[in-house]
CSV table of C-alpha atoms in Angstrom, one decimal:
chain,number,residue,atom,x,y,z
A,41,ASN,CA,116.2,103.9,103.1
A,42,ALA,CA,118.2,101.7,105.7
A,43,GLY,CA,118.6,105.0,107.6
A,44,VAL,CA,115.1,105.1,109.0
A,45,MET,CA,114.5,102.1,111.2
A,46,GLN,CA,111.0,100.8,112.0
A,47,ASN,CA,109.8,98.3,114.2
A,48,PRO,CA,107.9,96.0,114.4
A,49,ARG,CA,107.8,95.2,110.7
A,50,HIS,CA,104.6,93.2,111.3
A,51,LEU,CA,102.0,93.5,113.9
A,52,VAL,CA,98.7,91.6,114.5
A,53,ARG,CA,96.2,93.0,116.9
A,54,ARG,CA,92.7,91.9,118.1
A,55,ARG,CA,89.8,94.7,117.8
A,56,GLY,CA,90.2,96.9,120.9
A,57,GLN,CA,93.6,96.2,121.7
A,58,GLU,CA,96.5,99.1,121.3
A,59,ALA,CA,99.0,99.1,118.7
A,60,ARG,CA,102.5,101.0,119.1
A,61,LEU,CA,104.8,101.5,116.2
A,62,ARG,CA,108.2,102.9,116.6
A,63,CYS,CA,110.6,104.6,114.5
A,64,SER,CA,113.9,106.1,114.7
A,65,PRO,CA,114.9,108.6,112.0
A,66,MET,CA,118.0,108.8,110.1
A,67,LYS,CA,121.1,109.5,112.3
A,68,GLY,CA,121.5,113.3,113.4
A,69,HIS,CA,117.9,114.0,112.1
A,70,SER,CA,115.5,115.3,114.9
A,71,HIS,CA,112.4,115.3,112.7
A,72,VAL,CA,110.1,112.4,111.7
A,73,TYR,CA,107.0,111.9,109.5
A,74,TRP,CA,104.4,109.4,109.7
A,75,TYR,CA,102.4,108.4,106.6
A,76,ARG,CA,99.6,105.6,106.4
A,77,GLN,CA,98.9,103.4,103.4
A,78,LEU,CA,95.7,101.6,103.1
A,79,PRO,CA,95.4,98.7,100.8
A,80,GLU,CA,95.3,99.5,97.2
A,81,GLU,CA,95.9,103.3,98.0
A,82,GLY,CA,98.8,105.9,97.9
A,83,LEU,CA,100.4,107.2,101.2
A,84,LYS,CA,98.7,109.8,103.1
A,85,PHE,CA,100.4,112.1,105.6
A,86,MET,CA,99.4,111.8,109.1
A,87,VAL,CA,101.8,113.7,111.4
A,88,TYR,CA,105.2,115.6,111.5
A,89,LEU,CA,107.0,115.9,114.6
A,90,GLN,CA,110.3,117.0,115.9
A,91,LYS,CA,111.8,116.3,119.4
A,92,GLU,CA,109.2,116.6,122.1
A,93,ASN,CA,106.9,118.7,119.6
A,94,ILE,CA,104.2,118.1,117.2
A,95,ILE,CA,104.7,120.5,114.1
A,96,ASP,CA,101.7,119.2,112.0
A,97,GLU,CA,99.0,116.9,112.8
A,98,SER,CA,96.5,117.7,109.9
A,99,GLY,CA,96.5,114.2,108.8
A,100,MET,CA,95.8,112.5,112.1
A,101,PRO,CA,92.4,110.7,112.8
A,102,LYS,CA,90.8,112.9,115.5
A,103,GLU,CA,90.2,109.9,117.9
A,104,ARG,CA,92.3,106.8,118.9
A,105,PHE,CA,95.6,108.2,117.5
A,106,SER,CA,98.2,109.9,119.0
A,107,ALA,CA,102.0,110.5,118.3
A,108,GLU,CA,105.1,111.4,120.3
A,109,PHE,CA,108.8,111.9,119.8
A,110,PRO,CA,110.4,112.2,123.2
A,111,LYS,CA,113.9,113.7,123.7
A,112,GLU,CA,115.4,110.3,124.2
A,113,GLY,CA,114.3,107.2,122.0
A,114,PRO,CA,112.1,106.6,119.0
A,115,SER,CA,109.0,108.3,117.9
A,116,ILE,CA,105.9,106.3,118.5
A,117,LEU,CA,102.5,106.2,116.7
A,118,ARG,CA,100.0,104.8,119.1
A,119,ILE,CA,96.5,103.4,118.0
A,120,GLN,CA,94.1,102.8,120.8
A,121,GLN,CA,91.1,100.3,120.5
A,122,VAL,CA,92.0,99.3,117.0
A,123,VAL,CA,89.5,98.7,114.4
A,124,ARG,CA,89.6,96.4,111.2
A,125,GLY,CA,89.8,99.7,109.1
A,126,ASP,CA,93.3,100.4,111.0
A,127,SER,CA,94.7,97.5,109.1
A,128,ALA,CA,97.3,99.2,106.8
A,129,ALA,CA,101.1,100.0,106.4
A,130,TYR,CA,102.4,102.7,108.6
A,131,PHE,CA,105.5,104.4,107.2
A,132,CYS,CA,107.9,106.7,109.0
A,133,ALA,CA,110.3,109.1,107.1
A,134,SER,CA,112.8,111.6,107.8
A,135,ASN,CA,114.2,114.3,105.3
A,136,SER,CA,117.9,115.0,104.4
A,137,GLY,CA,117.8,118.1,102.9
A,138,ASN,CA,115.0,118.5,100.5
A,139,THR,CA,114.4,114.8,99.9
A,140,ILE,CA,112.2,112.4,102.4
A,141,TYR,CA,113.4,109.1,102.9
A,142,PHE,CA,111.3,106.2,104.1
A,143,GLY,CA,111.8,103.3,106.3
A,144,GLU,CA,110.6,99.9,105.4
A,145,GLY,CA,107.0,100.4,107.0
A,146,SER,CA,105.2,98.6,109.8
A,147,TRP,CA,102.2,96.4,108.7
A,148,LEU,CA,99.4,96.3,111.3
A,149,THR,CA,96.7,93.8,110.8
A,150,VAL,CA,93.7,93.8,113.0
A,151,VAL,CA,91.6,90.6,113.5
B,40,ALA,CA,95.5,123.0,98.7
B,41,GLN,CA,97.9,121.0,96.4
B,42,THR,CA,96.8,117.9,94.7
B,43,VAL,CA,98.5,115.3,92.8
B,44,THR,CA,96.8,113.1,90.1
B,45,GLN,CA,97.9,110.0,88.4
B,46,SER,CA,95.4,109.0,85.9
B,47,GLN,CA,96.9,105.8,84.7
B,48,PRO,CA,95.9,103.1,87.3
B,49,GLU,CA,98.1,100.4,85.4
B,50,MET,CA,100.4,100.2,82.7
B,51,SER,CA,102.4,97.6,80.8
B,52,VAL,CA,105.7,97.7,78.8
B,53,GLN,CA,107.8,95.0,77.1
B,54,GLU,CA,111.2,94.2,78.7
B,55,ALA,CA,113.7,96.6,77.0
B,56,GLU,CA,111.1,99.0,75.6
B,57,THR,CA,110.4,102.6,76.9
B,58,VAL,CA,107.2,103.4,79.1
B,59,THR,CA,106.1,106.9,80.3
B,60,LEU,CA,104.0,107.4,83.4
B,61,SER,CA,102.0,110.4,83.9
B,62,CYS,CA,101.4,112.8,86.6
B,63,THR,CA,99.8,116.2,86.9
B,64,TYR,CA,99.6,118.5,90.0
B,65,ASP,CA,97.7,121.5,91.1
B,66,THR,CA,99.5,124.3,93.2
B,67,SER,CA,99.7,128.1,93.6
B,68,GLU,CA,103.3,128.0,94.8
B,69,SER,CA,106.2,128.7,92.5
B,70,ASP,CA,108.8,127.0,94.7
B,71,TYR,CA,108.3,123.2,95.4
B,72,TYR,CA,109.9,119.7,94.6
B,73,LEU,CA,108.5,116.9,92.6
B,74,PHE,CA,109.5,113.4,93.2
B,75,TRP,CA,108.9,109.9,91.9
B,76,TYR,CA,108.8,107.0,94.2
B,77,LYS,CA,108.9,103.3,93.4
B,78,GLN,CA,107.2,100.6,95.6
B,79,PRO,CA,108.0,96.9,94.8
B,80,PRO,CA,106.3,94.0,95.9
B,81,SER,CA,108.4,94.3,99.3
B,82,ARG,CA,106.3,97.6,99.9
B,83,GLN,CA,109.6,99.7,100.7
B,84,MET,CA,109.1,103.1,99.1
B,85,ILE,CA,112.3,103.9,97.0
B,86,LEU,CA,113.1,107.3,95.7
B,87,VAL,CA,113.6,107.2,91.9
B,88,ILE,CA,114.0,110.8,90.9
B,89,ARG,CA,113.7,114.4,92.1
B,90,GLN,CA,112.9,117.7,90.2
B,91,GLU,CA,113.3,121.1,91.7
B,92,ALA,CA,110.6,123.5,90.3
B,93,TYR,CA,113.1,126.3,89.7
B,94,LYS,CA,115.3,124.2,87.4
B,95,GLN,CA,114.2,124.1,83.8
B,96,GLN,CA,116.5,121.1,83.1
B,97,ASN,CA,114.7,117.8,83.4
B,98,ALA,CA,116.1,115.5,86.0
B,99,THR,CA,117.8,112.5,84.9
B,100,GLU,CA,119.0,109.0,86.9
B,101,ASN,CA,120.4,106.5,84.6
B,102,ARG,CA,117.3,104.9,82.8
B,103,PHE,CA,115.0,107.3,84.4
B,104,SER,CA,114.1,110.6,83.4
B,105,VAL,CA,111.5,113.2,83.7
B,106,ASN,CA,109.6,115.5,81.4
B,107,PHE,CA,108.7,118.5,83.7
B,108,GLN,CA,106.5,121.0,82.1
B,109,LYS,CA,106.0,123.8,84.8
B,110,ALA,CA,103.4,125.7,82.9
B,111,ALA,CA,101.3,122.7,82.4
B,112,LYS,CA,101.8,121.2,86.0
B,113,SER,CA,102.9,118.1,84.3
B,114,PHE,CA,105.6,115.8,85.7
B,115,SER,CA,105.8,112.4,83.7
B,116,LEU,CA,108.4,109.6,84.3
B,117,LYS,CA,110.1,107.9,81.5
B,118,ILE,CA,111.6,104.6,81.9
B,119,SER,CA,114.1,103.4,79.1
B,120,ASP,CA,115.2,100.0,78.5
B,121,SER,CA,112.8,98.6,80.9
B,122,GLN,CA,113.9,95.7,83.1
B,123,LEU,CA,111.9,93.0,84.8
B,124,GLY,CA,113.0,94.6,88.1
B,125,ASP,CA,111.2,97.8,87.3
B,126,ALA,CA,107.9,96.2,87.9
B,127,ALA,CA,106.4,98.0,90.7
B,128,MET,CA,103.8,100.5,92.0
B,129,TYR,CA,105.0,103.9,90.9
B,130,PHE,CA,104.0,107.2,93.0
B,131,CYS,CA,104.4,110.8,92.0
B,132,ALA,CA,104.7,113.2,95.0
B,133,TYR,CA,104.8,117.0,95.5
B,134,ARG,CA,106.4,118.9,98.4
B,135,THR,CA,106.1,122.5,99.1
B,136,GLY,CA,109.6,124.4,98.8
B,137,SER,CA,108.4,127.1,101.2
B,138,SER,CA,110.0,125.5,104.4
B,139,ASN,CA,112.7,123.1,104.9
B,140,THR,CA,110.2,120.6,106.3
B,141,GLY,CA,107.2,120.2,103.9
B,142,LYS,CA,105.2,117.0,103.9
B,143,LEU,CA,104.8,115.0,100.9
B,144,ILE,CA,101.4,114.8,98.9
B,145,PHE,CA,101.0,111.7,96.9
B,146,GLY,CA,99.2,110.5,93.8
B,147,GLN,CA,97.1,107.7,93.7
B,148,GLY,CA,99.9,105.5,92.1
B,149,THR,CA,100.5,103.5,88.8
B,150,THR,CA,101.1,99.9,88.7
B,151,LEU,CA,103.6,99.0,86.2
B,152,GLN,CA,103.9,95.5,84.7
B,153,VAL,CA,107.1,94.7,82.6
B,154,LYS,CA,106.7,91.7,80.4
B,155,PRO,CA,109.3,89.5,79.4
């Protein structure tokens, strides 16, 4: 859905570098979800945030991954010291009523 | 915990024909939502159709319809008059209805090929 904006669309990082992915939800929405899609797999929930608060981070890896959604600005998914296994599509989503709409995704490639 | 299973990794259909994609799920909840999403080669996630568990009537969106069998925990997607643009990966997804902000649980996906 065009209302959920993600950037960058494509990001290449060398092993050990940091990756930052940004997401702005649909206008007027104060919640975002982050999902990860590994090659040839379905989407897996990572984290659910509202402004300045993490609601559910049950899908986040314990190390190197963090997410925030500040009062001002987009939500950021941060991956420190990236490894090749982090190469994936990362989708952000926000909900309108009972339906969740996705952004176009950010493709991270670790070389 | 809820799970969603799509047992058909790949399906193919002749253009203009009808195809049905299967999805089963497991939950102990009575209030929930089910979705089918389409992911074309562009990789964007596009909502195809949505079903509320409390509704007995099957949802329909143009050429797309579902067969929702709550007791059997089955939620299949029927695509009628298949078109070349329907070729994509299709994901079935579950969302709890117990809160306004439930996360989605996805199946493994079914790749649909449409033959001209």
